[in-house]
Amino acid sequence: MYIYDTTSEKNSNPIMMSLHSLHKNFSSIRAFVDVGGKTKYCVSCGNTATQEAIFTVDGATIIEKYCDSCAKKEIK
């Protein structure tokens, strides 16, 4: 997963950096309900996602989807 820095009006080339290198502050977790009919997958292992974790990263809100077992490992 990547985040793009497009805050500078003078910078025509956005900066891309990995979210894994930024500090994520855990905010909350909730059950993931598939509303659109498309299966979503765990960001850690690729199994079907059942949980949504909400993080803040440098003022942005990031939502990542996890399976139950990875949510227990990843969310501390």
mmCIF file of C-alpha atoms in Angstrom:
data_model
loop_
_atom_site.group_PDB
_atom_site.id
_atom_site.type_symbol
_atom_site.label_atom_id
_atom_site.label_comp_id
_atom_site.label_asym_id
_atom_site.label_seq_id
_atom_site.Cartn_x
_atom_site.Cartn_y
_atom_site.Cartn_z
ATOM 1 C CA MET A 1 0.000 0.000 0.000
ATOM 2 C CA TYR A 2 1.298 3.436 -0.883
ATOM 3 C CA ILE A 3 0.479 7.040 -0.026
ATOM 4 C CA TYR A 4 1.008 9.922 -2.406
ATOM 5 C CA ASP A 5 2.129 13.409 -1.334
ATOM 6 C CA THR A 6 0.386 15.922 -3.558
ATOM 7 C CA THR A 7 0.258 18.814 -1.087
ATOM 8 C CA SER A 8 2.769 21.016 -2.900
ATOM 9 C CA GLU A 9 1.233 23.036 -5.723
ATOM 10 C CA LYS A 10 4.686 23.628 -7.216
ATOM 11 C CA ASN A 11 5.496 19.899 -7.259
ATOM 12 C CA SER A 12 4.093 18.392 -10.460
ATOM 13 C CA ASN A 13 5.558 14.979 -9.589
ATOM 14 C CA PRO A 14 3.844 13.509 -6.521
ATOM 15 C CA ILE A 15 6.050 11.693 -4.016
ATOM 16 C CA MET A 16 5.170 8.052 -3.439
ATOM 17 C CA MET A 17 6.195 6.308 -0.221
ATOM 18 C CA SER A 18 5.305 3.005 1.370
ATOM 19 C CA LEU A 19 2.858 3.135 4.283
ATOM 20 C CA HIS A 20 4.912 0.440 5.930
ATOM 21 C CA SER A 21 7.706 2.964 6.485
ATOM 22 C CA LEU A 22 5.351 5.458 8.171
ATOM 23 C CA HIS A 23 4.161 5.165 11.762
ATOM 24 C CA LYS A 24 0.551 3.958 11.858
ATOM 25 C CA ASN A 25 -1.455 4.832 14.982
ATOM 26 C CA PHE A 26 -4.196 2.266 15.590
ATOM 27 C CA SER A 27 -7.595 3.871 16.082
ATOM 28 C CA SER A 28 -10.252 1.117 16.072
ATOM 29 C CA ILE A 29 -11.344 -2.202 14.603
ATOM 30 C CA ARG A 30 -14.769 -3.372 13.510
ATOM 31 C CA ALA A 31 -16.349 -6.265 11.673
ATOM 32 C CA PHE A 32 -16.078 -5.903 7.904
ATOM 33 C CA VAL A 33 -19.389 -6.253 6.079
ATOM 34 C CA ASP A 34 -19.150 -6.877 2.328
ATOM 35 C CA VAL A 35 -21.810 -4.547 0.908
ATOM 36 C CA GLY A 36 -20.752 -4.305 -2.740
ATOM 37 C CA GLY A 37 -20.678 -8.036 -3.472
ATOM 38 C CA LYS A 38 -16.921 -8.088 -4.164
ATOM 39 C CA THR A 39 -14.769 -10.228 -1.907
ATOM 40 C CA LYS A 40 -12.076 -8.243 -0.084
ATOM 41 C CA TYR A 41 -8.864 -9.873 1.052
ATOM 42 C CA CYS A 42 -6.621 -9.638 4.113
ATOM 43 C CA VAL A 43 -3.674 -7.263 3.567
ATOM 44 C CA SER A 44 -1.371 -9.670 5.449
ATOM 45 C CA CYS A 45 -2.154 -13.166 4.202
ATOM 46 C CA GLY A 46 -4.655 -12.867 1.333
ATOM 47 C CA ASN A 47 -7.485 -14.822 3.005
ATOM 48 C CA THR A 48 -11.023 -13.417 2.967
ATOM 49 C CA ALA A 49 -11.223 -10.248 5.088
ATOM 50 C CA THR A 50 -13.551 -10.208 8.090
ATOM 51 C CA GLN A 51 -12.247 -7.165 10.029
ATOM 52 C CA GLU A 52 -11.556 -3.517 9.188
ATOM 53 C CA ALA A 53 -8.815 -1.739 11.122
ATOM 54 C CA ILE A 54 -8.667 2.048 11.135
ATOM 55 C CA PHE A 55 -5.312 3.813 11.516
ATOM 56 C CA THR A 56 -4.126 7.405 11.357
ATOM 57 C CA VAL A 57 -0.937 8.171 9.438
ATOM 58 C CA ASP A 58 0.360 11.742 9.312
ATOM 59 C CA GLY A 59 -3.167 13.173 9.502
ATOM 60 C CA ALA A 60 -4.699 10.721 7.014
ATOM 61 C CA THR A 61 -7.154 7.954 7.907
ATOM 62 C CA ILE A 62 -6.229 4.527 6.536
ATOM 63 C CA ILE A 63 -8.605 1.548 6.540
ATOM 64 C CA GLU A 64 -7.020 -1.892 6.156
ATOM 65 C CA LYS A 65 -8.871 -5.182 5.947
ATOM 66 C CA TYR A 66 -7.734 -8.310 7.828
ATOM 67 C CA CYS A 67 -8.889 -11.874 8.419
ATOM 68 C CA ASP A 68 -9.634 -12.775 12.060
ATOM 69 C CA SER A 69 -6.277 -14.436 12.770
ATOM 70 C CA CYS A 70 -4.155 -11.633 11.240
ATOM 71 C CA ALA A 71 -6.237 -8.985 13.015
ATOM 72 C CA LYS A 72 -5.290 -10.583 16.342
ATOM 73 C CA LYS A 73 -1.591 -10.594 15.372
ATOM 74 C CA GLU A 74 -1.379 -7.189 13.663
ATOM 75 C CA ILE A 75 -3.591 -5.077 15.913
ATOM 76 C CA LYS A 76 -1.938 -4.657 19.291
#
